[in-house]
Coordinates of C-alpha atoms in Angstrom, one line a residue:
Chain Q
M14 CA 14.8 -38.5 -15.6
L15 CA 12.7 -35.8 -17.4
K16 CA 10.3 -35.8 -14.4
S17 CA 13.1 -35.2 -12.0
M18 CA 14.5 -32.4 -14.2
D19 CA 11.0 -30.7 -14.2
K20 CA 11.8 -28.8 -10.9
Y21 CA 15.0 -27.4 -12.3
M22 CA 13.4 -26.3 -15.5
A23 CA 10.7 -24.6 -13.5
A24 CA 13.4 -22.9 -11.4
A25 CA 15.1 -21.6 -14.5
A26 CA 11.9 -20.2 -16.0
L27 CA 11.0 -18.5 -12.7
S28 CA 14.5 -17.0 -12.5
A29 CA 14.1 -15.6 -16.0
K30 CA 10.9 -14.0 -14.9
N31 CA 12.4 -12.7 -11.7
Y32 CA 15.3 -11.1 -13.6
L33 CA 12.9 -9.1 -15.7
A34 CA 12.5 -6.9 -12.6
Y35 CA 16.1 -5.7 -13.2
T36 CA 15.4 -4.1 -16.5
S37 CA 17.4 -1.0 -15.7
E38 CA 20.5 -3.2 -15.0
V39 CA 19.9 -5.0 -18.3
I40 CA 19.8 -1.7 -20.2
F41 CA 22.9 -0.4 -18.4
R42 CA 24.9 -3.6 -19.2
S43 CA 23.8 -3.5 -22.8
G44 CA 24.8 0.2 -23.0
F45 CA 28.3 -0.9 -21.9
L46 CA 28.4 -3.3 -24.8
V47 CA 27.9 -0.4 -27.2
V48 CA 31.0 1.3 -25.8
I49 CA 33.1 -1.9 -26.1
L50 CA 31.9 -2.5 -29.6
F51 CA 32.6 1.1 -30.7
V52 CA 36.2 0.7 -29.4
F53 CA 36.8 -2.7 -31.0
V54 CA 35.2 -1.8 -34.4
N55 CA 37.7 1.1 -34.7
L56 CA 40.6 -1.0 -33.4
W57 CA 40.0 -3.9 -35.9
T58 CA 39.2 -1.5 -38.8
V59 CA 42.6 0.1 -38.3
T60 CA 44.3 -3.3 -37.9
Y61 CA 42.8 -4.7 -41.1
S62 CA 43.5 -1.5 -43.1
R63 CA 47.2 -1.2 -41.9
S64 CA 47.9 -4.9 -42.5
G65 CA 46.4 -4.8 -45.9
A66 CA 45.1 -8.3 -45.4
G67 CA 41.5 -9.0 -46.3
V68 CA 41.4 -12.1 -44.0
I69 CA 43.3 -12.5 -40.7
A70 CA 43.3 -16.0 -39.0
G71 CA 40.3 -17.1 -41.1
F72 CA 38.2 -14.0 -40.3
D73 CA 37.5 -11.0 -42.5
L74 CA 36.7 -7.7 -40.8
R75 CA 32.9 -8.2 -40.8
Q76 CA 33.2 -11.7 -39.4
M77 CA 35.7 -10.4 -36.8
L78 CA 33.2 -7.8 -35.6
R79 CA 30.3 -10.3 -35.6
Y80 CA 32.5 -12.6 -33.6
L81 CA 33.1 -9.9 -31.1
V82 CA 29.4 -9.1 -30.7
F83 CA 28.7 -12.7 -29.9
T84 CA 31.6 -13.3 -27.5
E85 CA 30.9 -10.1 -25.6
S86 CA 27.2 -11.0 -25.4
I87 CA 28.1 -14.3 -23.9
V88 CA 30.6 -12.9 -21.4
I89 CA 28.6 -9.8 -20.4
S90 CA 25.5 -11.9 -19.7
R91 CA 27.3 -13.8 -17.0
P92 CA 25.4 -13.5 -13.6
R93 CA 27.3 -13.4 -10.3
V94 CA 26.4 -16.9 -9.3
H95 CA 29.8 -17.5 -7.7
Q96 CA 29.1 -14.7 -5.3
K97 CA 25.6 -16.1 -4.6
V98 CA 27.1 -19.5 -3.7
E99 CA 29.8 -17.8 -1.6
E100 CA 27.2 -15.9 0.3
D101 CA 25.0 -19.0 0.8
I102 CA 28.0 -20.7 2.3
R103 CA 29.2 -17.8 4.4
T104 CA 25.8 -17.1 5.9
G105 CA 25.0 -20.8 6.4
A106 CA 22.0 -20.6 4.0
V107 CA 23.4 -23.5 2.1
S108 CA 22.8 -25.8 5.1
Y109 CA 19.0 -25.1 5.0
T110 CA 18.8 -26.1 1.4
L111 CA 19.9 -29.6 2.5
A112 CA 16.4 -30.1 3.9
R113 CA 14.8 -29.5 0.5
P114 CA 14.3 -32.2 -2.1
Y115 CA 16.7 -30.8 -4.7
N116 CA 20.3 -30.9 -5.6
Y117 CA 21.9 -27.5 -4.6
L118 CA 24.3 -27.4 -7.5
L119 CA 21.6 -28.2 -10.1
F120 CA 19.3 -25.7 -8.5
Q121 CA 21.8 -22.9 -8.6
L122 CA 22.7 -23.8 -12.1
S123 CA 19.0 -23.6 -13.2
V124 CA 18.5 -20.3 -11.4
S125 CA 21.6 -18.7 -12.9
F126 CA 20.9 -20.2 -16.3
G127 CA 17.4 -18.6 -16.4
E128 CA 18.8 -15.2 -15.5
R129 CA 21.6 -15.5 -18.0
M130 CA 19.3 -16.3 -20.9
V131 CA 17.4 -13.1 -20.3
R132 CA 20.6 -11.1 -20.0
F133 CA 22.1 -12.8 -23.1
M134 CA 19.0 -12.1 -25.2
C135 CA 19.1 -8.4 -24.2
T136 CA 22.8 -7.9 -24.9
L137 CA 22.7 -9.8 -28.1
L138 CA 19.8 -7.7 -29.3
V139 CA 21.6 -4.5 -28.5
G140 CA 24.9 -5.8 -30.0
Y141 CA 23.1 -7.0 -33.1
A142 CA 21.5 -3.6 -33.6
V143 CA 24.8 -1.8 -33.2
M144 CA 26.4 -4.3 -35.6
T145 CA 23.7 -3.9 -38.2
I146 CA 24.1 -0.1 -38.1
M147 CA 27.9 -0.3 -38.4
I148 CA 28.5 -3.1 -40.9
G149 CA 25.1 -4.1 -42.2
P150 CA 22.7 -7.0 -41.3
Y151 CA 23.7 -10.6 -40.8
I152 CA 21.3 -13.6 -40.7
P153 CA 22.8 -17.0 -40.1
G154 CA 21.2 -19.8 -42.1
L155 CA 17.9 -21.2 -40.8
S156 CA 19.5 -24.7 -40.4
A157 CA 22.2 -23.2 -38.2
L158 CA 19.8 -21.7 -35.7
P159 CA 19.0 -24.8 -33.7
F160 CA 22.7 -25.7 -33.4
L161 CA 23.6 -22.1 -32.4
A162 CA 20.9 -22.2 -29.7
V163 CA 22.1 -25.5 -28.3
T164 CA 25.8 -24.6 -28.4
V165 CA 25.2 -21.2 -26.8
A166 CA 23.1 -22.9 -24.0
L167 CA 25.8 -25.5 -23.4
A168 CA 28.5 -22.9 -23.4
M169 CA 26.7 -20.9 -20.8
L170 CA 26.0 -24.1 -18.7
A171 CA 29.6 -25.0 -18.8
D172 CA 30.7 -21.5 -17.7
L173 CA 28.0 -21.4 -14.9
I174 CA 29.1 -24.8 -13.5
G175 CA 32.7 -23.5 -13.5
M176 CA 31.6 -20.4 -11.7
I177 CA 29.6 -22.4 -9.1
A178 CA 32.6 -24.6 -8.5
V179 CA 34.6 -21.5 -7.8
G180 CA 31.9 -20.2 -5.4
L181 CA 32.0 -23.5 -3.6
L182 CA 35.6 -22.9 -2.6
A183 CA 34.0 -20.6 0.1
F184 CA 33.7 -23.8 2.2
W185 CA 37.5 -23.5 2.7
V186 CA 38.4 -19.8 2.0
E187 CA 36.9 -16.5 3.3
D188 CA 36.9 -14.8 -0.1
V189 CA 36.6 -16.5 -3.5
S190 CA 37.1 -13.3 -5.6
P191 CA 40.8 -14.0 -6.3
F192 CA 39.9 -17.4 -7.6
F193 CA 37.2 -16.0 -9.8
L194 CA 39.6 -13.3 -11.1
V195 CA 41.9 -16.1 -12.2
Y196 CA 39.0 -18.1 -13.7
S197 CA 37.6 -15.1 -15.6
R198 CA 40.9 -13.9 -16.9
L199 CA 41.8 -17.4 -18.1
Q200 CA 38.5 -17.5 -19.9
M201 CA 38.9 -14.1 -21.4
L202 CA 42.4 -14.8 -22.7
L203 CA 42.3 -18.6 -23.5
G204 CA 38.6 -18.8 -24.3
G205 CA 39.0 -16.3 -27.1
M206 CA 36.8 -13.5 -25.8
I207 CA 38.6 -10.6 -27.4
I208 CA 40.9 -12.4 -29.9
P209 CA 39.9 -15.6 -31.7
I210 CA 42.0 -18.6 -30.7
T211 CA 43.1 -19.0 -34.4
L212 CA 45.1 -15.8 -33.9
F213 CA 47.1 -17.1 -31.0
P214 CA 50.7 -18.4 -31.4
S215 CA 50.8 -22.1 -31.8
F216 CA 51.8 -23.0 -28.2
L217 CA 48.9 -20.9 -26.8
R218 CA 46.5 -22.4 -29.3
R219 CA 47.5 -25.9 -28.3
L220 CA 47.2 -25.0 -24.7
S221 CA 43.7 -23.5 -25.2
E222 CA 42.6 -26.7 -27.0
W223 CA 43.3 -28.7 -23.8
L224 CA 41.3 -26.3 -21.6
P225 CA 37.5 -26.1 -21.3
F226 CA 37.4 -22.3 -21.9
R227 CA 37.2 -22.4 -25.7
F228 CA 33.9 -24.3 -25.5
M229 CA 32.5 -21.5 -23.4
V230 CA 33.2 -18.6 -25.7
Y231 CA 35.2 -19.2 -28.9
A232 CA 33.4 -22.4 -30.2
P233 CA 29.8 -21.0 -30.3
A234 CA 31.0 -17.6 -31.6
R235 CA 33.0 -19.2 -34.4
L236 CA 29.8 -21.2 -35.4
F237 CA 27.9 -17.9 -35.4
V238 CA 30.1 -16.2 -37.9
D239 CA 31.1 -19.3 -40.0
F240 CA 28.6 -22.2 -39.5
D241 CA 29.8 -25.7 -40.4
L242 CA 27.6 -28.7 -39.6
N243 CA 30.4 -31.1 -38.8
R244 CA 32.2 -28.6 -36.6
A245 CA 28.8 -27.9 -34.9
W246 CA 28.4 -31.6 -33.9
G247 CA 32.0 -31.6 -32.6
V248 CA 31.5 -28.5 -30.6
A249 CA 28.2 -29.8 -29.0
V250 CA 29.8 -33.2 -28.1
G251 CA 32.8 -31.4 -26.6
Q252 CA 30.6 -29.0 -24.6
I253 CA 28.6 -31.9 -23.2
L254 CA 31.8 -33.6 -22.1
V255 CA 33.1 -30.4 -20.5
C256 CA 29.7 -29.8 -18.7
L257 CA 29.8 -33.4 -17.3
L258 CA 33.4 -33.1 -16.2
L259 CA 32.9 -29.7 -14.6
F260 CA 29.7 -31.0 -12.9
L261 CA 31.5 -34.0 -11.5
I262 CA 34.2 -31.7 -10.2
G263 CA 31.6 -29.3 -8.8
M264 CA 29.7 -32.1 -7.1
S265 CA 32.9 -33.5 -5.5
V266 CA 33.7 -30.1 -4.1
Y267 CA 30.2 -29.7 -2.9
R268 CA 30.1 -33.0 -1.1
M269 CA 33.5 -32.3 0.6
G270 CA 32.2 -28.9 1.6
V271 CA 28.9 -30.3 3.0
K272 CA 30.9 -32.7 5.2
R273 CA 32.8 -29.7 6.6
L274 CA 29.4 -28.0 7.2
D275 CA 28.4 -30.9 9.5
V276 CA 31.7 -30.7 11.3
N277 CA 31.5 -26.9 11.8
G278 CA 27.9 -26.9 12.8
G279 CA 26.0 -25.6 9.7
Chain P
M6 CA 6.1 -42.3 17.4
C7 CA 6.7 -39.1 15.4
I8 CA 10.1 -38.1 16.7
E9 CA 12.5 -40.1 18.9
V10 CA 15.7 -38.5 20.1
N11 CA 18.0 -40.9 22.1
R12 CA 21.0 -39.6 24.0
V13 CA 22.0 -37.2 21.2
S14 CA 25.1 -35.1 21.4
K15 CA 26.5 -32.8 18.7
Q16 CA 30.0 -31.3 18.7
Y17 CA 31.4 -28.6 16.5
T18 CA 34.9 -27.7 15.7
L19 CA 35.9 -24.1 15.8
W20 CA 39.2 -22.6 14.9
K21 CA 40.4 -19.7 17.1
I22 CA 42.9 -17.4 15.6
K23 CA 45.6 -16.5 18.0
G24 CA 48.2 -13.9 17.1
W25 CA 49.3 -13.7 13.4
T26 CA 49.5 -17.3 12.3
R27 CA 48.5 -19.5 15.2
R28 CA 45.2 -21.3 15.1
E29 CA 43.8 -23.2 18.0
R30 CA 41.2 -26.0 17.6
Q31 CA 38.2 -25.7 19.9
V32 CA 35.5 -28.3 20.2
I33 CA 32.1 -27.0 21.2
E34 CA 29.4 -29.3 22.5
A35 CA 26.2 -27.6 21.2
V36 CA 23.9 -30.4 22.3
K37 CA 24.7 -32.7 25.2
D38 CA 23.1 -36.1 25.8
V39 CA 19.5 -35.0 24.9
S40 CA 16.7 -37.5 24.8
F41 CA 13.0 -36.9 24.2
R42 CA 10.0 -38.2 22.2
V43 CA 7.1 -36.5 20.4
E44 CA 3.8 -38.2 19.6
P45 CA 2.1 -37.3 16.3
G46 CA 0.0 -34.2 16.3
R47 CA 1.6 -32.6 19.4
A48 CA 3.2 -29.2 19.5
L49 CA 6.5 -29.0 21.3
A50 CA 8.4 -25.8 22.1
L51 CA 12.2 -25.8 22.4
I52 CA 13.1 -22.8 24.5
G53 CA 16.3 -21.4 26.0
P54 CA 18.7 -18.5 25.8
N55 CA 21.0 -17.8 22.9
G56 CA 23.5 -20.6 22.4
A57 CA 21.3 -23.1 24.3
G58 CA 21.3 -25.5 21.3
K59 CA 17.7 -25.0 20.0
S60 CA 18.6 -24.3 16.4
T61 CA 21.2 -27.1 16.4
M62 CA 18.5 -29.4 17.7
I63 CA 16.1 -28.4 14.8
K64 CA 18.9 -28.9 12.3
L65 CA 19.6 -32.3 13.7
L66 CA 15.9 -33.2 13.4
C67 CA 15.7 -31.9 9.8
G68 CA 18.8 -34.0 8.8
I69 CA 20.9 -30.9 8.1
L70 CA 23.4 -32.0 10.7
S71 CA 24.3 -35.5 11.9
P72 CA 24.6 -36.3 15.7
T73 CA 28.1 -36.9 17.0
Q74 CA 26.6 -39.5 19.4
G75 CA 23.2 -41.0 19.9
S76 CA 20.4 -41.6 17.4
I77 CA 17.4 -39.8 16.0
R78 CA 14.3 -41.2 14.3
V79 CA 11.9 -38.8 12.6
L80 CA 8.8 -40.5 11.0
E81 CA 10.7 -43.8 11.2
M82 CA 13.6 -42.5 9.3
D83 CA 17.2 -41.4 10.1
P84 CA 17.0 -37.8 9.2
F85 CA 20.6 -37.4 8.1
K86 CA 20.8 -40.7 6.1
D87 CA 17.3 -40.4 4.6
R88 CA 17.4 -36.7 4.2
S89 CA 16.0 -36.6 0.6
R90 CA 13.1 -38.9 1.4
L91 CA 12.3 -37.2 4.6
A92 CA 12.3 -33.8 2.9
Y93 CA 9.0 -34.7 1.3
R94 CA 7.3 -35.3 4.6
I95 CA 8.6 -32.5 6.8
S96 CA 8.9 -28.8 6.4
S97 CA 10.7 -25.9 8.0
V98 CA 10.4 -22.2 8.5
F99 CA 13.4 -20.4 9.6
G100 CA 12.4 -16.9 10.7
Q101 CA 15.2 -15.0 9.1
R102 CA 15.6 -17.1 5.9
S103 CA 13.0 -16.6 3.2
Q104 CA 12.2 -19.1 0.5
L105 CA 10.0 -16.6 -1.3
W106 CA 11.3 -14.9 -4.5
Y107 CA 11.7 -11.3 -3.6
H108 CA 10.7 -9.7 -6.9
L109 CA 7.8 -12.0 -7.7
P110 CA 4.4 -12.6 -6.2
P111 CA 4.0 -15.4 -3.7
I112 CA 1.9 -17.4 -6.1
D113 CA 5.0 -18.0 -8.3
T114 CA 6.9 -19.4 -5.3
F115 CA 4.0 -21.7 -4.5
Q116 CA 3.9 -23.0 -8.0
L117 CA 7.7 -23.6 -8.1
L118 CA 7.5 -25.4 -4.7
G119 CA 4.8 -27.6 -6.2
R120 CA 7.2 -28.7 -8.9
I121 CA 10.1 -29.1 -6.4
Y122 CA 7.9 -31.4 -4.3
D123 CA 6.7 -33.3 -7.4
I124 CA 3.0 -32.4 -6.8
D125 CA 0.6 -33.2 -9.5
R126 CA -0.8 -30.0 -11.2
V127 CA -4.5 -30.7 -10.3
E128 CA -3.5 -31.5 -6.7
L129 CA -1.3 -28.4 -6.5
K130 CA -4.2 -26.2 -7.6
K131 CA -6.4 -27.7 -5.0
R132 CA -3.8 -27.4 -2.3
M133 CA -3.0 -23.7 -3.2
K134 CA -6.7 -22.9 -3.0
E135 CA -6.9 -24.4 0.5
L136 CA -3.8 -22.5 1.7
I137 CA -4.9 -19.2 0.2
E138 CA -8.2 -19.5 2.1
L139 CA -6.6 -20.7 5.3
F140 CA -4.0 -17.9 5.4
D141 CA -6.2 -15.3 3.8
L142 CA -3.7 -14.5 1.1
S143 CA -6.0 -13.7 -1.8
S144 CA -5.6 -9.8 -1.4
F145 CA -1.8 -9.9 -1.9
L146 CA -1.2 -13.1 -3.8
Y147 CA -0.2 -11.3 -7.0
Q148 CA 1.9 -8.6 -5.3
P149 CA 5.7 -8.8 -5.5
V150 CA 7.0 -10.1 -2.1
R151 CA 9.1 -7.0 -1.7
K152 CA 5.9 -5.0 -1.3
L153 CA 4.4 -7.1 1.4
S154 CA 4.5 -6.3 5.1
L155 CA 6.5 -8.6 7.4
G156 CA 3.3 -10.2 8.7
Q157 CA 2.0 -10.9 5.2
R158 CA 5.4 -12.3 4.2
M159 CA 5.5 -14.7 7.2
R160 CA 2.0 -15.9 6.4
C161 CA 3.2 -16.7 2.8
E162 CA 6.3 -18.4 4.2
I163 CA 4.3 -20.7 6.4
A164 CA 1.8 -21.4 3.5
A165 CA 4.8 -22.2 1.2
A166 CA 6.2 -24.6 3.8
L167 CA 2.8 -26.4 3.9
I168 CA 2.4 -26.8 0.1
H169 CA 3.4 -30.5 0.2
K170 CA 1.3 -31.4 3.3
P171 CA 4.2 -32.1 5.7
K172 CA 3.5 -34.3 8.7
I173 CA 5.9 -32.2 10.8
L174 CA 6.5 -28.5 10.7
F175 CA 9.8 -27.1 12.2
L176 CA 9.7 -23.5 13.0
D177 CA 12.8 -21.6 14.2
E178 CA 11.8 -18.2 15.6
P179 CA 8.8 -17.7 13.2
T180 CA 7.6 -14.5 14.9
I181 CA 10.9 -12.7 15.1
G182 CA 10.6 -9.1 14.0
L183 CA 6.8 -9.2 13.7
D184 CA 4.5 -6.5 15.2
V185 CA 1.8 -7.5 17.7
V186 CA -1.0 -7.9 15.2
A187 CA 1.1 -9.9 12.7
R188 CA 2.5 -12.1 15.5
S189 CA -1.0 -12.8 16.8
T190 CA -2.2 -13.8 13.3
V191 CA 0.7 -16.2 12.8
I192 CA 0.2 -17.7 16.2
D193 CA -3.5 -18.3 15.5
I194 CA -2.7 -20.0 12.2
L195 CA 0.0 -22.3 13.8
R196 CA -2.4 -23.2 16.6
D197 CA -5.1 -24.0 14.0
L198 CA -2.7 -26.2 12.0
N199 CA -1.7 -28.2 15.0
R200 CA -5.2 -28.5 16.7
H201 CA -7.4 -29.0 13.6
R202 CA -5.1 -30.3 10.9
N203 CA -3.0 -32.6 12.9
V204 CA 0.4 -31.1 11.9
T205 CA 3.1 -31.8 14.5
I206 CA 4.8 -28.6 15.4
I207 CA 8.3 -28.2 16.8
L208 CA 8.9 -24.6 17.6
T209 CA 11.8 -22.6 18.9
S210 CA 11.3 -19.1 20.2
H211 CA 12.7 -16.7 22.7
D212 CA 9.1 -15.5 23.4
T213 CA 7.4 -17.5 26.2
G214 CA 4.1 -15.8 25.2
D215 CA 4.1 -17.3 21.7
I216 CA 5.0 -20.7 23.1
E217 CA 2.2 -20.7 25.6
R218 CA -0.4 -20.1 22.9
I219 CA 0.8 -22.7 20.4
C220 CA 2.4 -25.5 22.3
E221 CA 1.3 -28.0 24.9
D222 CA 4.7 -29.3 25.7
V223 CA 8.0 -27.6 26.4
I224 CA 11.7 -28.5 26.6
V225 CA 13.9 -25.9 28.1
L226 CA 17.5 -26.1 26.9
N227 CA 20.5 -24.4 28.5
E228 CA 24.1 -24.9 27.3
G229 CA 23.0 -27.8 25.2
K230 CA 21.3 -29.8 28.0
I231 CA 17.7 -30.3 28.8
V232 CA 17.0 -28.5 32.1
L233 CA 13.2 -29.0 32.0
E234 CA 10.8 -31.1 30.1
S235 CA 7.2 -30.5 31.0
K236 CA 3.7 -29.5 30.0
I237 CA 3.4 -25.8 29.3
R238 CA 0.7 -25.4 32.0
E239 CA 2.9 -27.1 34.6
M240 CA 5.7 -24.9 33.7
R241 CA 3.5 -21.9 34.1
K242 CA 2.3 -23.1 37.5
N243 CA 5.8 -24.0 38.7
F244 CA 8.0 -21.3 37.3
F245 CA 6.0 -18.3 35.9
H246 CA 5.6 -16.7 39.4
S247 CA 6.2 -13.2 38.4
K248 CA 5.4 -10.6 35.7
I249 CA 7.5 -7.6 34.8
I250 CA 5.6 -4.3 34.5
E251 CA 7.4 -1.5 32.7
I252 CA 5.8 1.9 33.3
E253 CA 6.8 5.2 31.7
F254 CA 5.5 8.0 33.9
A255 CA 4.8 11.5 32.7
E256 CA 7.3 12.7 35.3
Q257 CA 9.4 11.3 38.0
P258 CA 6.9 9.3 40.3
N259 CA 6.6 10.4 43.9
D260 CA 4.9 7.6 45.5
L261 CA 4.5 4.2 43.7
N262 CA 2.1 3.0 46.4
L263 CA 3.5 -0.6 46.0
L264 CA 1.7 -3.6 47.3
P265 CA 3.5 -6.4 49.2
G266 CA 5.0 -8.7 46.6
V267 CA 6.0 -5.9 44.2
R268 CA 9.5 -4.7 44.0
V269 CA 11.3 -2.1 41.9
F270 CA 13.4 -4.2 39.4
D271 CA 15.0 -1.3 37.6
Q272 CA 14.6 2.5 37.4
N273 CA 15.8 4.9 34.9
G274 CA 14.3 8.4 35.4
P275 CA 10.6 8.3 34.8
V276 CA 10.8 4.6 33.4
V277 CA 10.3 2.1 36.2
K278 CA 10.3 -1.7 36.0
L279 CA 8.5 -3.6 38.6
E280 CA 8.5 -7.3 39.4
V281 CA 5.2 -8.6 40.6
D282 CA 5.0 -11.8 42.5
L283 CA 1.8 -13.5 41.2
K284 CA 1.5 -15.7 44.3
T285 CA 1.1 -12.6 46.5
C286 CA -0.8 -10.1 44.3
D287 CA -2.6 -9.5 41.1
V288 CA -1.2 -7.5 38.2
N289 CA -4.4 -5.7 37.5
E290 CA -4.5 -4.4 41.1
V291 CA -0.9 -3.2 40.9
V292 CA -1.5 -1.3 37.7
S293 CA -4.8 0.2 39.0
R294 CA -3.1 1.5 42.1
I295 CA -0.2 3.1 40.2
V296 CA -2.4 4.7 37.6
A297 CA -4.7 6.1 40.3
C298 CA -1.7 8.0 41.9
N299 CA 0.4 9.0 38.9
A300 CA 0.2 10.2 35.4
V301 CA 1.3 7.4 33.1
R302 CA 2.5 7.6 29.5
D303 CA 2.9 3.9 28.7
I304 CA 2.6 0.5 30.3
T305 CA 3.8 -2.9 29.1
I306 CA 3.5 -6.2 30.9
Q307 CA 6.0 -9.0 30.1
D308 CA 6.9 -12.4 31.3
P309 CA 10.3 -12.5 33.1
P310 CA 13.2 -13.1 30.7
L311 CA 14.0 -16.7 29.9
E312 CA 17.3 -16.4 31.7
S313 CA 15.6 -15.7 35.0
I314 CA 13.2 -18.6 34.5
I315 CA 16.1 -20.9 33.8
Q316 CA 17.9 -19.6 36.9
H317 CA 14.8 -20.2 38.8
I318 CA 14.7 -23.8 37.5
Y319 CA 18.2 -24.4 38.7
L320 CA 17.6 -22.7 42.0
S321 CA 14.6 -24.9 42.7
G322 CA 16.6 -28.0 42.0
Y323 CA 14.2 -29.0 39.3
S324 CA 15.7 -30.9 36.3
A325 CA 14.5 -33.1 33.5
E326 CA 16.3 -36.1 35.0
R327 CA 14.7 -35.6 38.4
E328 CA 11.2 -35.0 37.0
A329 CA 10.9 -37.7 34.4
G330 CA 13.9 -39.9 34.3
Q331 CA 16.4 -40.1 31.4
N332 CA 14.0 -40.9 28.7
A333 CA 10.8 -39.1 29.4
Q334 CA 8.0 -39.4 26.9
I335 CA 5.8 -36.5 26.0
D336 CA 2.5 -38.2 25.5
G337 CA -0.3 -35.9 26.2

């Protein structure tokens, strides 16, 4: 099993190295995070001072801002893997990968994961620096770090599998961007990117608990600001199940698509 | 037997859009009742005009597509059903599709491919050393691919395709876009691989010159069917009766002083295309006579276009079926 995963790990590492060539893009994206944080720091500061409450939905102001840094770093670091998959299908490049000894979905996942890790580290570094300047430093406990690393990695994997599945729709449609728009907006709203899920009205909270998006954004960010070991285990198990489920969906879509490829001539 | 193709046909479905909403299903037969065999260590060219079915045939042989009818065996395997197993024993280079990582040096791609093909690290190191020497890659091995010339890139592509020591190498238009020098280098390498390293080569190209230098056998496809299956030298003897000479004169030529067997094929101001019948006269003599009488800026000598060779094959009543029966074997 580990031996067969070796090629995918190598692909992820090479992709991370390849992405270092895009340093200017990384810097620009990270700069965008500074603007977002500046707006939200002011917005939440006013909200907390006007409401007079020290804690809103389980978050004090500092936690809320740390939460925002973390969720934004996760979302901004997202590579355009759905577009890559769409392009592979539209140009027929996907058919040539069939003659290589790897699983296309796992390969794309590894490549996009490697790229995303580099992006995430850069944006988190910038976000952390801005956060430290604005509200002071924050260091999660040492025991929390391995769990945070694992849950962030699983959150990204789940999101990337979802994005690849959206890209695979190009087997049937000319343009997957409307589908990705719906996917990303659902993730933004119901995944808790801007507002933590605990702030939602009860029906929306219940809805988001049934959807995979909270495992992609809210759950690891919540652990970052307020670590709890029991919750961390629950999050990790939930994320693994979401990854498996999305992967099975993605593989089914891929298999159906590849059959079409044969019918339509590659 | 290395490859056995037995009465293979491949149909595609296309949807035509008619008007605003109406869609019409159209079935296209890309390959029609094709049969041939290839012995290990041979070099076979699949040639034909655009849409002849060459690339579809390569995709069928690699297991990318499954035949609608008939059967294919490659290295004793069904390429479509045993695709993953076969992938370790064959390789492919598709001229316009790169497997090199654009921003990284070629050595990184080689190392990744080593992992993809489950090659032991010591073996990989040894293999890379061999390929670096064979393809003379050492001077640009650590340069990002984006900074390499097309010729250097193609050498790296072919080296990458050989990292797992495949028994068969499929090449779809490997020299497309290359300049004369780069093309020549790539051709020499491919010929060496086939002649001295026993790699079976299946090549598609529009360029008959490339094919002659690499392959011993040729299959000419047209509209999905085999129209000729032959040895390259026989094909040359039977069908390459003419050469096209394109001459750019310094000014409008007055007297071309043409020999018998030479005709003006096309003329556009000072640029004249001549067709030389090789049975009647010699190309060198034609060129010498023209240069002696006129000031010439540029001369190129080409084989006639494939379309005209195919037309010639049809006109001469020559076909694969007549020449060698339904199931001819290419056996050296």
